[in-house]
Structures are given as structure tokens and as C-alpha cells.
mmCIF file of C-alpha atoms and ligand atoms in Angstrom:
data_model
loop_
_atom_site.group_PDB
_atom_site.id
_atom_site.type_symbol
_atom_site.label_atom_id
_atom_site.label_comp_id
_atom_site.label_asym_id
_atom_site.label_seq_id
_atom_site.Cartn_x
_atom_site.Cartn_y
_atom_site.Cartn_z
ATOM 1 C CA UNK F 789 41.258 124.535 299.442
ATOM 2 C CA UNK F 790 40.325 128.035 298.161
ATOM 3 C CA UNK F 791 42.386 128.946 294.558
ATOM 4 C CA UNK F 792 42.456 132.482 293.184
ATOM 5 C CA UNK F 793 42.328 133.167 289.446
ATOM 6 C CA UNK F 794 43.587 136.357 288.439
ATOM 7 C CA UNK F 795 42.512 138.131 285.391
ATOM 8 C CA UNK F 796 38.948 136.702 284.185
ATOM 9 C CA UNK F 797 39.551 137.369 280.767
ATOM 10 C CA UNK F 798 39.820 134.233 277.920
ATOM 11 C CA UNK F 799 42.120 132.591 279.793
ATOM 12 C CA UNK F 800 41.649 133.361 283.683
ATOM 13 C CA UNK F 801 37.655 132.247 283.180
ATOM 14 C CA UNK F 802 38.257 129.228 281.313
ATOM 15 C CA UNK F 803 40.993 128.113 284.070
ATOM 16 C CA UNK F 804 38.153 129.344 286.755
ATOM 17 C CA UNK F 805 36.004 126.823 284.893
ATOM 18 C CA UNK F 806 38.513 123.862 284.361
ATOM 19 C CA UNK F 807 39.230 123.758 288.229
ATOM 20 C CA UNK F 808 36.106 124.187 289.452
ATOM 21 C CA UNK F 809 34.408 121.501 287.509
ATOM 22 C CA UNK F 810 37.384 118.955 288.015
ATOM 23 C CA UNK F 811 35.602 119.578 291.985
ATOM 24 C CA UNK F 812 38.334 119.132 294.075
ATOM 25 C CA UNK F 813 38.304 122.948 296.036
ATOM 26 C CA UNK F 814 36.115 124.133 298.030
ATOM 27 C CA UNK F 815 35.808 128.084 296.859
ATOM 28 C CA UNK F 816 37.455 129.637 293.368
ATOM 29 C CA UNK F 817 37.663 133.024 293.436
ATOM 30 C CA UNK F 818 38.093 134.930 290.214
ATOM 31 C CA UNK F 819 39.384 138.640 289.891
ATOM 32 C CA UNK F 820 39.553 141.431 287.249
ATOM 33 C CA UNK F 821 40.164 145.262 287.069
ATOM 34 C CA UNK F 822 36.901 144.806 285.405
ATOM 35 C CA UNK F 823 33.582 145.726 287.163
ATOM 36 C CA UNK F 824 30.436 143.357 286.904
ATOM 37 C CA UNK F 825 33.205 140.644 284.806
ATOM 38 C CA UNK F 826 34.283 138.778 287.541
ATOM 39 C CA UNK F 827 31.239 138.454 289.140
ATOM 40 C CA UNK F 828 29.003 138.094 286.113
ATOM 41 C CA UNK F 829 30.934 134.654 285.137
ATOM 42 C CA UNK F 830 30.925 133.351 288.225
ATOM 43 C CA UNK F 831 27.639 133.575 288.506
ATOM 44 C CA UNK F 832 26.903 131.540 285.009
ATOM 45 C CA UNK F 833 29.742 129.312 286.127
ATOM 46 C CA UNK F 834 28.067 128.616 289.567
ATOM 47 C CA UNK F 835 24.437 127.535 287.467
ATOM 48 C CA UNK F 836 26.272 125.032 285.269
ATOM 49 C CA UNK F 837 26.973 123.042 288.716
ATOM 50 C CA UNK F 838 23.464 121.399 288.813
ATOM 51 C CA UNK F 839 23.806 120.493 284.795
ATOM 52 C CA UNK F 840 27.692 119.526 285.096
ATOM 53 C CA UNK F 841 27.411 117.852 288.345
ATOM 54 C CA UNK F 842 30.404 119.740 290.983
ATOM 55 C CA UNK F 843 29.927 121.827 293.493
ATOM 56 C CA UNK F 844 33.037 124.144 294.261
ATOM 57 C CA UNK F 845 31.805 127.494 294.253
ATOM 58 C CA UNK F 846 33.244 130.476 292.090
ATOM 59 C CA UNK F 847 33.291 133.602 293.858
ATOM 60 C CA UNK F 848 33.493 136.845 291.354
ATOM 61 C CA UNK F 849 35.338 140.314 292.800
ATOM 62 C CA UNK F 850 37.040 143.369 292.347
ATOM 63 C CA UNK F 851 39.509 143.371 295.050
ATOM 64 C CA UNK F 852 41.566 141.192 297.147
ATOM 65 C CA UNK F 853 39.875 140.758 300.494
ATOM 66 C CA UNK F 854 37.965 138.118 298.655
ATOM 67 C CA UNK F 855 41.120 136.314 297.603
ATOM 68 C CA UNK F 856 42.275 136.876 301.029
ATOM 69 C CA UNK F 857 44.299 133.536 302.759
ATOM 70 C CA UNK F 858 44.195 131.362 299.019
ATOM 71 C CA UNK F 859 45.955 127.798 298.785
ATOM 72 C CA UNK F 860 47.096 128.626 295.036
ATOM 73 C CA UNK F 861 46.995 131.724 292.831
ATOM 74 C CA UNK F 862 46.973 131.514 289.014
ATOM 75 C CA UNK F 863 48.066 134.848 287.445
ATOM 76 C CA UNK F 864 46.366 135.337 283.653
ATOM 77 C CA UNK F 865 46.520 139.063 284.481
ATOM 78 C CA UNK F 866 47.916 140.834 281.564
ATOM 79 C CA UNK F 867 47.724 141.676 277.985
ATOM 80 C CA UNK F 868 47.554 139.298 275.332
ATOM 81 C CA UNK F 869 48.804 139.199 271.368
ATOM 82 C CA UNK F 870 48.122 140.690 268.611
ATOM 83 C CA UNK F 871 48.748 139.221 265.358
ATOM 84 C CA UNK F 872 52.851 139.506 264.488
ATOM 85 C CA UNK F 873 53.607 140.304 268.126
ATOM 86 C CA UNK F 874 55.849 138.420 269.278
ATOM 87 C CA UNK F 875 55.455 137.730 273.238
ATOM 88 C CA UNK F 876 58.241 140.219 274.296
ATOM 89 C CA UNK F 877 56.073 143.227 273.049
ATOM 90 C CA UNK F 878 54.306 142.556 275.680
ATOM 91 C CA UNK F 879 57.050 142.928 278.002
ATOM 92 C CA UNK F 880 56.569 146.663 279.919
ATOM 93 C CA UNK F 881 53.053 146.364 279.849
ATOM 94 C CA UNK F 882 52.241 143.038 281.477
ATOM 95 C CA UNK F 883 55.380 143.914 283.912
ATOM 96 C CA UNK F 884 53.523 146.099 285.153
ATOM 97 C CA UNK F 885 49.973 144.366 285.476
ATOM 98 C CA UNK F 886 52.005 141.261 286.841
ATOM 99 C CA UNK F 887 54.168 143.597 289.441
ATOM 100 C CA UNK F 888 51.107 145.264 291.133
ATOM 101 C CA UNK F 889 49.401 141.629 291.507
ATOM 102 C CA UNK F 890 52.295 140.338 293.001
ATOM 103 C CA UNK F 891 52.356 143.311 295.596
ATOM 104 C CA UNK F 892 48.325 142.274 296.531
ATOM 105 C CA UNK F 893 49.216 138.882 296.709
ATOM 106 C CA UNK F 894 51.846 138.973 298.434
ATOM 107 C CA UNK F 895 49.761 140.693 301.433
ATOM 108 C CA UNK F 896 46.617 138.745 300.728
ATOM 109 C CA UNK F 897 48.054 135.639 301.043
ATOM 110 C CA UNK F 898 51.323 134.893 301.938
ATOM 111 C CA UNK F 899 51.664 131.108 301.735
ATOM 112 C CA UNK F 900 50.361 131.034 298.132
ATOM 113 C CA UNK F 901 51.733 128.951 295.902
ATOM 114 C CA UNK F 902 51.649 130.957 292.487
ATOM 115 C CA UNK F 903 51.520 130.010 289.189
ATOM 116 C CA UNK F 904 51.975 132.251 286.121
ATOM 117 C CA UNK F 905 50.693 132.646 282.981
ATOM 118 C CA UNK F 906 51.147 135.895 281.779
ATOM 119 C CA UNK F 907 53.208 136.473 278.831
ATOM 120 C CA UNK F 908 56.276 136.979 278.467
ATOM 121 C CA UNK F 909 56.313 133.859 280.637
ATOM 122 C CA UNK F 910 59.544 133.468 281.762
ATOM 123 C CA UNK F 911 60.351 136.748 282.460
ATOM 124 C CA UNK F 912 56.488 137.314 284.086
ATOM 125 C CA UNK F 913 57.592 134.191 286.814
ATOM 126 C CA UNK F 914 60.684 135.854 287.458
ATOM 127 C CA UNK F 915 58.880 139.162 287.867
ATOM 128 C CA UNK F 916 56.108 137.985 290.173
ATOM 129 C CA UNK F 917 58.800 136.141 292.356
ATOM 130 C CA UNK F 918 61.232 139.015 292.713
ATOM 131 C CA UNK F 919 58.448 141.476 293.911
ATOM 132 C CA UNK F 920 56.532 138.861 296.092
ATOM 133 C CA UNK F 921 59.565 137.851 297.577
ATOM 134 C CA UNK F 922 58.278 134.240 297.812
ATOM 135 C CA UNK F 923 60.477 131.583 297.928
ATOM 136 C CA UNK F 924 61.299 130.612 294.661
ATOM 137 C CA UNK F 925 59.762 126.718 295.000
ATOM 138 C CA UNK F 926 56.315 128.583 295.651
ATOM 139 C CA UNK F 927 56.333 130.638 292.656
ATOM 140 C CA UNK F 928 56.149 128.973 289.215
ATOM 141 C CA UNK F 929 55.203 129.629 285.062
ATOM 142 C CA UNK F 930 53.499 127.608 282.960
ATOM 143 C CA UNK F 931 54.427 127.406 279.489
ATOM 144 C CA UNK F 932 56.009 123.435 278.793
ATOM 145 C CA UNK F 933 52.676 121.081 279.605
ATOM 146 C CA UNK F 934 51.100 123.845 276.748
ATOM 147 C CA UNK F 935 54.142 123.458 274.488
ATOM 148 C CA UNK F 936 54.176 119.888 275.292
ATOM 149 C CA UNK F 937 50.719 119.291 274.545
ATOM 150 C CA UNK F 938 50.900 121.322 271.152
ATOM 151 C CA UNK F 939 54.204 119.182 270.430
ATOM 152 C CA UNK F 940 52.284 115.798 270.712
ATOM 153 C CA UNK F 941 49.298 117.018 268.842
ATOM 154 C CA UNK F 942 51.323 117.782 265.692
ATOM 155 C CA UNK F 943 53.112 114.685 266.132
ATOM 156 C CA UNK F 944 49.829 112.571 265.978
ATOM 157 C CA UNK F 945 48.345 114.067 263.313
ATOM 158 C CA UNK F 946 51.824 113.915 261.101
ATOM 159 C CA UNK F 947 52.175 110.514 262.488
ATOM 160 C CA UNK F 948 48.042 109.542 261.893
ATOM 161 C CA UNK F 949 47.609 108.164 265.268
ATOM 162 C CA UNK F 950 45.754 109.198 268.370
ATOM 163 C CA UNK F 951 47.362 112.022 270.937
ATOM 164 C CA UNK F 952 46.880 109.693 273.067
ATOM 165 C CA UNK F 953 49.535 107.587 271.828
ATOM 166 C CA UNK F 954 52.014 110.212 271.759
ATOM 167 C CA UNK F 955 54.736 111.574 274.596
ATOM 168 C CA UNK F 956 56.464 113.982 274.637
ATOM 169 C CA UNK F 957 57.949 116.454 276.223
ATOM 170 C CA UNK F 958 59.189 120.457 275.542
ATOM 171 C CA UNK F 959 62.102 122.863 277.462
ATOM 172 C CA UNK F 960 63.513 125.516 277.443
ATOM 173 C CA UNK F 961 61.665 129.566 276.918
ATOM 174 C CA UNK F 962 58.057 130.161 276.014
ATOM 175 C CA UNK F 963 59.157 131.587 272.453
ATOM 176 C CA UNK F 964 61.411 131.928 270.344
ATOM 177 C CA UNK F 965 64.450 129.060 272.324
ATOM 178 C CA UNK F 966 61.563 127.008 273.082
ATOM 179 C CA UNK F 967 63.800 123.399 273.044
ATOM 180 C CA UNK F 968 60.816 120.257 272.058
ATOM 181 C CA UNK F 969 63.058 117.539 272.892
ATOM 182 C CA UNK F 970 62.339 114.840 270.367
ATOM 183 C CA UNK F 971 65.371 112.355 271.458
ATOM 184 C CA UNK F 972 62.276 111.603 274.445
ATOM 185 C CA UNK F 973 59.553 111.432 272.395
ATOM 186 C CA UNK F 974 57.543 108.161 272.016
ATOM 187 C CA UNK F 975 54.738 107.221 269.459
ATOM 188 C CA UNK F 976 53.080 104.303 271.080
ATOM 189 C CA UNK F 977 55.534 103.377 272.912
ATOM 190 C CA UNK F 978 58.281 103.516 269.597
ATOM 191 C CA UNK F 979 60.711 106.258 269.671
ATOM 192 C CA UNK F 980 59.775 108.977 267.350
ATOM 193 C CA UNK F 981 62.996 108.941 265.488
ATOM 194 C CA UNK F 982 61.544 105.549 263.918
ATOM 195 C CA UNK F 983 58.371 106.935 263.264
ATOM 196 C CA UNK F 984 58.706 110.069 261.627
ATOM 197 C CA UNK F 985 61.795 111.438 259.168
ATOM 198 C CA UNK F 986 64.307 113.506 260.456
ATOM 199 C CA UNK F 987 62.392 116.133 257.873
ATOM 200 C CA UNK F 988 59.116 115.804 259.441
ATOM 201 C CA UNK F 989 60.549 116.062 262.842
ATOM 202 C CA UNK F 990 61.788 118.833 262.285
ATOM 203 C CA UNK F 991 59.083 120.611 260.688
ATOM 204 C CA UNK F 992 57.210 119.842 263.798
ATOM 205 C CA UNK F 993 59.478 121.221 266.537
ATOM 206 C CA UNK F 994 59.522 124.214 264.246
ATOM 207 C CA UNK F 995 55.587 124.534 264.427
ATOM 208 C CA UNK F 996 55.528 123.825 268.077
ATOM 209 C CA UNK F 997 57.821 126.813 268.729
ATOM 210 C CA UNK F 998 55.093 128.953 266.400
ATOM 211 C CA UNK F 999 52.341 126.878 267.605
ATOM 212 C CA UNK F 1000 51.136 130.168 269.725
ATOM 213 C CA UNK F 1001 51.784 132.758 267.118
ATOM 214 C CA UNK F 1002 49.588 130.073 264.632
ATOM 215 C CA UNK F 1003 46.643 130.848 266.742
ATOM 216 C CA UNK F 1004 46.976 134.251 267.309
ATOM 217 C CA UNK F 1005 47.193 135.032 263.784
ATOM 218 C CA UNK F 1006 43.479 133.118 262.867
ATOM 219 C CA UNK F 1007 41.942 134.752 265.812
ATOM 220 C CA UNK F 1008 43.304 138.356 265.265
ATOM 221 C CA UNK F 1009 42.054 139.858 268.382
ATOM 222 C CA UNK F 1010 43.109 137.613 271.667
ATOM 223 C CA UNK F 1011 45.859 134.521 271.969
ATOM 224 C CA UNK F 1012 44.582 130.660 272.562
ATOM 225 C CA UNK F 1013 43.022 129.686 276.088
ATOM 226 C CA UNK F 1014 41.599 126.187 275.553
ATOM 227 C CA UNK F 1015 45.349 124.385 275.644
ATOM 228 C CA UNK F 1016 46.305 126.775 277.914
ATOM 229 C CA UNK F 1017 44.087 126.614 280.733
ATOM 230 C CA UNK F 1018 44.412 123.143 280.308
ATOM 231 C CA UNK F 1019 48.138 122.775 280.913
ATOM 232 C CA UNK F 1020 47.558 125.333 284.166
ATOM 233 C CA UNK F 1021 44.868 123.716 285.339
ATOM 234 C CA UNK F 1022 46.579 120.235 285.202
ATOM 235 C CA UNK F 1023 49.411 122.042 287.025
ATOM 236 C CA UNK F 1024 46.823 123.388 290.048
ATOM 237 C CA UNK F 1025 45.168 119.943 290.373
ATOM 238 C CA UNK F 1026 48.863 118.494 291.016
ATOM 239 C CA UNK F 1027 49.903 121.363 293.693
ATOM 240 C CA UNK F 1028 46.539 120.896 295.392
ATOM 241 C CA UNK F 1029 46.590 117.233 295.528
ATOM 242 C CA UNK F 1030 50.324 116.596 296.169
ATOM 243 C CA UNK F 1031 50.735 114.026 293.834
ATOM 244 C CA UNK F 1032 54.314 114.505 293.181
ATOM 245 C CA UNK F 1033 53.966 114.286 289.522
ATOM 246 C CA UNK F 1034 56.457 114.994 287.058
ATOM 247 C CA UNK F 1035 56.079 117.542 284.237
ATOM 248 C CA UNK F 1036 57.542 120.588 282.323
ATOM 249 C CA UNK F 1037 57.204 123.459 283.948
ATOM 250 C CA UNK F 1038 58.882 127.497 284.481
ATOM 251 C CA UNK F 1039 60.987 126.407 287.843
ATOM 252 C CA UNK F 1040 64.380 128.674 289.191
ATOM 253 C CA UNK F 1041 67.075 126.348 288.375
ATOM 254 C CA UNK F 1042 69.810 125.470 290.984
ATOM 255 C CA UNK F 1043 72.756 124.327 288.838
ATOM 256 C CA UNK F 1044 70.570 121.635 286.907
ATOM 257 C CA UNK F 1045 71.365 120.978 282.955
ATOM 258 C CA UNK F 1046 74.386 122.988 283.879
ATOM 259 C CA UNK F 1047 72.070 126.672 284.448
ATOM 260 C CA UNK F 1048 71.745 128.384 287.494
ATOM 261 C CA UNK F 1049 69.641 131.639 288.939
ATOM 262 C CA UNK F 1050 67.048 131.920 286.399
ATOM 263 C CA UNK F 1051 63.619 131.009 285.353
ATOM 264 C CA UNK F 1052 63.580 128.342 282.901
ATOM 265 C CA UNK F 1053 61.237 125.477 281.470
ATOM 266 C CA UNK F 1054 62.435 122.216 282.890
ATOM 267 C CA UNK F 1055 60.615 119.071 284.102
ATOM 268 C CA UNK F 1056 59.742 119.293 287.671
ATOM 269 C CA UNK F 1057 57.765 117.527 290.346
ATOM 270 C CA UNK F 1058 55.018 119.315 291.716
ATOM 271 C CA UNK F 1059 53.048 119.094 295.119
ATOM 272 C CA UNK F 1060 51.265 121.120 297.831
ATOM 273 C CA UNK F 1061 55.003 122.852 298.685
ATOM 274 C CA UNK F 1062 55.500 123.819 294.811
ATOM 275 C CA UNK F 1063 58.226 122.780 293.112
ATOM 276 C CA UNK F 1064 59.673 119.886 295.049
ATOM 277 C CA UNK F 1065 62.202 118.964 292.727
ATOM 278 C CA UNK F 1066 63.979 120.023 289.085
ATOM 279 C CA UNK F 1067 64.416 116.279 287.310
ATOM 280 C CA UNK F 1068 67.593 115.876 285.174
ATOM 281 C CA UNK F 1069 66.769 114.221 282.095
ATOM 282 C CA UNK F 1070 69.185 112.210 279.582
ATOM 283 C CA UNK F 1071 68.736 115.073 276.073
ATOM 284 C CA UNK F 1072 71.364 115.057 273.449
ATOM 285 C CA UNK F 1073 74.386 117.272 272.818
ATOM 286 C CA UNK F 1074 72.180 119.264 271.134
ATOM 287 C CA UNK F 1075 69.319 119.270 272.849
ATOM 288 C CA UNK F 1076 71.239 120.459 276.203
ATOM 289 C CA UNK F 1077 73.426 123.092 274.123
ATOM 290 C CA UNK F 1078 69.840 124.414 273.162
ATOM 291 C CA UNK F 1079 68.225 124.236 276.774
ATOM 292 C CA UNK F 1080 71.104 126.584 277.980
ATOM 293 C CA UNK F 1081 71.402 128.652 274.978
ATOM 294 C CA UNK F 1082 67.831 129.145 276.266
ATOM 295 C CA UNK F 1083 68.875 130.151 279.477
ATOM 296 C CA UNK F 1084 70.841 132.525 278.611
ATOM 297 C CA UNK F 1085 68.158 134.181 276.224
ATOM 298 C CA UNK F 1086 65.913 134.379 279.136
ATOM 299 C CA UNK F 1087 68.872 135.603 281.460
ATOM 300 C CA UNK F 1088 69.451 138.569 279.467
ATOM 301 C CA UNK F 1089 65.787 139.509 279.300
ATOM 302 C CA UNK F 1090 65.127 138.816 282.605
ATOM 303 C CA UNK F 1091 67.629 141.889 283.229
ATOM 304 C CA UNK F 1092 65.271 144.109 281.863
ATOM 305 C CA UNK F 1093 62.870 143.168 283.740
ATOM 306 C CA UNK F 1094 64.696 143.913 286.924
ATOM 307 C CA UNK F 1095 64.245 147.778 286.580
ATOM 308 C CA UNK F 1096 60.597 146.946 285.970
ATOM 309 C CA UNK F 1097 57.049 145.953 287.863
HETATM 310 N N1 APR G 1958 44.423 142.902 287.801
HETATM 311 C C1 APR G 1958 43.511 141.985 287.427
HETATM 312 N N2 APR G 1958 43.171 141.782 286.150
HETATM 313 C C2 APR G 1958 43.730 142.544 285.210
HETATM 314 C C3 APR G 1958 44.689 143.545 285.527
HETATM 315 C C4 APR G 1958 45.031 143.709 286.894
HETATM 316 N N3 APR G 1958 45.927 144.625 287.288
HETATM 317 N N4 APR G 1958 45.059 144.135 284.369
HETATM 318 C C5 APR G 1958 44.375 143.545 283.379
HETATM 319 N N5 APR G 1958 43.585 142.578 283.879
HETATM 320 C C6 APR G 1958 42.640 141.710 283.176
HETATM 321 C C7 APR G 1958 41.912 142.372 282.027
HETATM 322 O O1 APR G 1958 40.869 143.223 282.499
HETATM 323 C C8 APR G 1958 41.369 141.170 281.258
HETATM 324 O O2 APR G 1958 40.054 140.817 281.658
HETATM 325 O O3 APR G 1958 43.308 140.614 282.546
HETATM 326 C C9 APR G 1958 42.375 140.059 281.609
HETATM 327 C C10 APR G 1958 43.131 139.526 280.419
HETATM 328 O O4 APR G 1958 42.225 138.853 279.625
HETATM 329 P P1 APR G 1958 42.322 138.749 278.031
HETATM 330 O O5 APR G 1958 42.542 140.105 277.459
HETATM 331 O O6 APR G 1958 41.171 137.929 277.567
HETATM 332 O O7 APR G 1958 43.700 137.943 277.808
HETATM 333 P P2 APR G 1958 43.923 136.342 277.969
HETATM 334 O O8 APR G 1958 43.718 135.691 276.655
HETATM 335 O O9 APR G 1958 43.146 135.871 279.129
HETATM 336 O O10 APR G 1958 45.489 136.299 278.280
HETATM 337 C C11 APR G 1958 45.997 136.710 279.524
HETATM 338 O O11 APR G 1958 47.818 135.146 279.390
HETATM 339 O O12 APR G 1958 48.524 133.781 277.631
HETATM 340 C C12 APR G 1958 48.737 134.972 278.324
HETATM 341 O O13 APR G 1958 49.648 136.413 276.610
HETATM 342 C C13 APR G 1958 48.526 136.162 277.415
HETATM 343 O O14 APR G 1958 49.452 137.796 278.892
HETATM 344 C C14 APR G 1958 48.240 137.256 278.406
HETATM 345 C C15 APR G 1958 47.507 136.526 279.542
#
């Protein structure tokens, strides 16, 4: 199983690191414009192996013959925020970052399954997939395990309980019609509606859907990479291992929730093919209204990015 992390900035290295400590590949390869930066961490990451106890072997480089023939490709390629940018700012720049890798990857290896990171999310999958010309079930975004995650961590702490106690579960865009569905959310085991006020509730869907911008604003130079590379790296570790397991994820939709032809954050079930299969999920009125007033948001944006990569 060789996997290919692109970009080995904050979060390409810290992916690079998550998957090749959890031990299951044989080779991560990790690639930046950047001379020296590629290779430099992989060589640290390589001498924590006798201290952390893996083996899988992280290969640094400039170019793509290195990457050549990978399993899985993550794509963290790209610029990220600056404090009061909102994701779309980044929109012609990272188009263009995310365009050229697609063209590379798409020669370098052609039965990659891809997953995205690079902001704007939504319209960055639907970028990389148009100029690949992968299948669509190959070529995925991550955005709802990281939205998710945040979600349940402000529920626990409002609701003083573990995050382990808490699921949950968040739709829709990576920004501003990001839909945290809290008709599906459970606090040890009770629904949340009988845990928390409608008040609070709502004051935490709010902060999920700013839970990026919240970070980016304490850091000032750079967005968040700890939650993040752990939602993508929790994605890889299902596509390598086929375990068929269900979670939120930037899929193509065919017609579920209602939406059709266009990149959108819905649960999914992953394995070694991709996506195997968009889940339709019981949400509210208003909940659903929401998920495909989302749609459309990213439908109209991902227009712009059709003249553009
Ligand atoms: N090919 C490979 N790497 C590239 C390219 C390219 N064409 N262009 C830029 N990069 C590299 C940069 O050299 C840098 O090392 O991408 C890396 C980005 O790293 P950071 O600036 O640390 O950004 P990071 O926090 O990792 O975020 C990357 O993920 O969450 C999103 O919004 C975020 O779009 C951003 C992306």
C-alpha cells in the first residue's frame, strides 16, 4: 500500500505522520514545491519509528516519479487562511495549486483514490475531479468527520461530559451552509434535544460552522491541522482497509437528499473502491431544506470554478 501526501506543509506532514504511525502501508511519500521540506521531515519522521514503534517508511521528494503508481493520494496542496478570510478567498489561488496536482496525478497514478483537503473544499474536490477525469467514486473531500468532530467537542464540553460520549454528525459545505444536524445527535446514548436547550444547541451549531475561522484567528499566520489530519487520516485508514464504514464525507451526489451533480458533504461508506455508497439519513424539514440550500451554494460556486485550474 504506498499513499502520497501532497503539500508537506502543517497539514500534509502531520497527515504524513498520522498514517504512517497508525502502520498499516508499506511506503508514504510526501511532496512539496519546497526543496529540502519534504525530504527533511521525512527523514525526522522515519527516526521516530524506533521510539514510536511502526515501521512504514516516509519517503520525502520534489517530483512525482516518487509518487509514481500510489494506492491513495491526499491533496493538502494549497494556501491556507489568514485571519478574516473566509475560505472562498482562497478560491483562484488554490484552483490553481489543486489543478496542476491533479494533472501529475492523474499521469502518476491513475487508479488513485484521492482525497482532498484543500480549501475551498467543496469546490477544490470538484476541481481535482473535473481535471483528473477520475471517476467521481475515486475522488473525494474531507471536510464533515472535521466538522463532525468539532461539533461533538463543543457539545461535551457545553454538556460536561466526555467526547467520547457524544455523536454526532455534520452536512452540508465546508463554510458558511455547513448543516450540523442535531435531530442525530446523541449524548450518551440520550438524544441531544434532552440534554441541552434549544438555546445552547444552537449556539453550538453556530460555533461549529466558525469552528475553523476560531482557530485561524488565535493562530494568525496558518489554519488548524491537528483535527484535520485527523478526520483525513481516519478517512485513508478506511479506503485502505475496506472497512465499509460509514461517515461524513465531500461525495458527488446522484439524486440523494433530493441533490444531484455536485460535490456535497453527505455520509458515505468508504472502502478500497472510494465511495461505495451515499447513505440517506432520516434529518428534519429543516435540516434537509438546509442540506440543499447547501447544494445549491456550492453549485453556484462550483461554476466558477469551471473556467479555472
Ligand atoms: N505542489 C505541492 N505542494 C504545494 C504546491 C504545489 N503545486 N503549492 C503549494 N504547495 C505547498 C506549500 O509549499 C506548503 O508547504 O503546500 C503547503 C501548504 O502548507 P501550509 O501553508 O502549512 O498550509 P496547511 O495548513 O498545510 O493547509 C493546506 O489545507 O486546510 C487547508 O485551507 C488549508 O488550503 C489549505 C491546505
Amino acid at each position: 500500500m504506498k499513499i502520497t501526501v501532497v503539500g508537506a506543509g502543517k497539514y500534509g506532514s502531520t497527515t504524513a505522520q498520522r498514517v504512517a504511525q497508525a502502520d498499516y502501508a508499506d511506503e508514504v511519500v510526501l511532496t512539496d514545491i519546497i526543496e529540502g521540506l519534504p525530504q527533511g521531515l521525512a527523514l525526522d519522521l522515519n527516526q521516530s519509528r524506533p521510539l514510536e514503534g511502526y515501521e512504514t517508511k516516509v519517503t520525502g521528494a520534489n517530483d512525482y516519479a516518487a509518487t509514481a503508481g500510489s494506492d491513495i493520494v491526499i491533496v493538502t496542496a494549497g494556501k491556507p487562511r489568514k485571519p478574516g478570510m473566509s475560505r472562498m478567498d482562497l478560491l483562484k489561488d488554490n484552483a490553481e495549486i489543486v489543478g496542476s496536482v491533479a494533472r501529475e496525478i492523474a499521469a502518476t497514478s491513475p487508479e488513485a483514490v484521492v482525497v482532498v483537503v484543500s480549501n475551498p473544499l467543496d469546490e477544490m474536490t470538484a476541481l481535482f475531479q473535473r481535471v483528473s477525469g477520475f471517476p467521481h467514486q475515486r475522488v473525494m473531500g474531507q471536510a464533515g468527520m472535521l466538522d463532525t468532530a468539532r461539533f461533538c467537542d463543543k457539545i461535551a464540553e457545553r454538556a460536561g461530559v466526555s467526547p467520547l460520549a457524544v455523536e454526532a454528525l455534520t452536512l452540508g459545505s465546508h463554510g458558511d451552509t455547513m448543516v450540523p444536524v442535531p435531530s442525530l445527535a446523541t449524548v450518551a446514548g440520550k438524544p441531544l434535544q434532552e440534554v441541552l436547550s434549544a438555546g445552547d444547541i444552537e449556539e453550538i451549531v453556530q460555533a461549529t460552522r466558525d469552528g475553523g475561522a476560531e482557530v485561524v484567528a488565535l493562530l494568525k499566520a496558518g489554519s488548524a491541522y491537528y483535527a484535520p489530519s485527523s478526520a483525513a487520516a481516519k478517512m485513508v485508514a478506511s479506503i485502505a482497509k475496506d472497512t465499509g464504514d460509514r461517515m461524513p464525507v465531500c461525495a458527488w451526489t446522484t439524486g440523494e437528499y433530493g441533490v444531484s451533480d455536485v460535490y456535497l458533504g453527505v455520509p458515505a461508506v468508504l472502502g478500497r473502491a472510494g465511495v461505495l455508497q451515499v447513505v440517506e439519513l432520516d434529518l428534519t424539514e429543516e435540516e434537509l431544506a438546509n442540506l440543499r440550500e447547501a447544494a445549491e451554494a456550492v453549485r453556484s460556486k462550483q461554476a466558477d470554478v469551471d473556467s479555472l485550474g
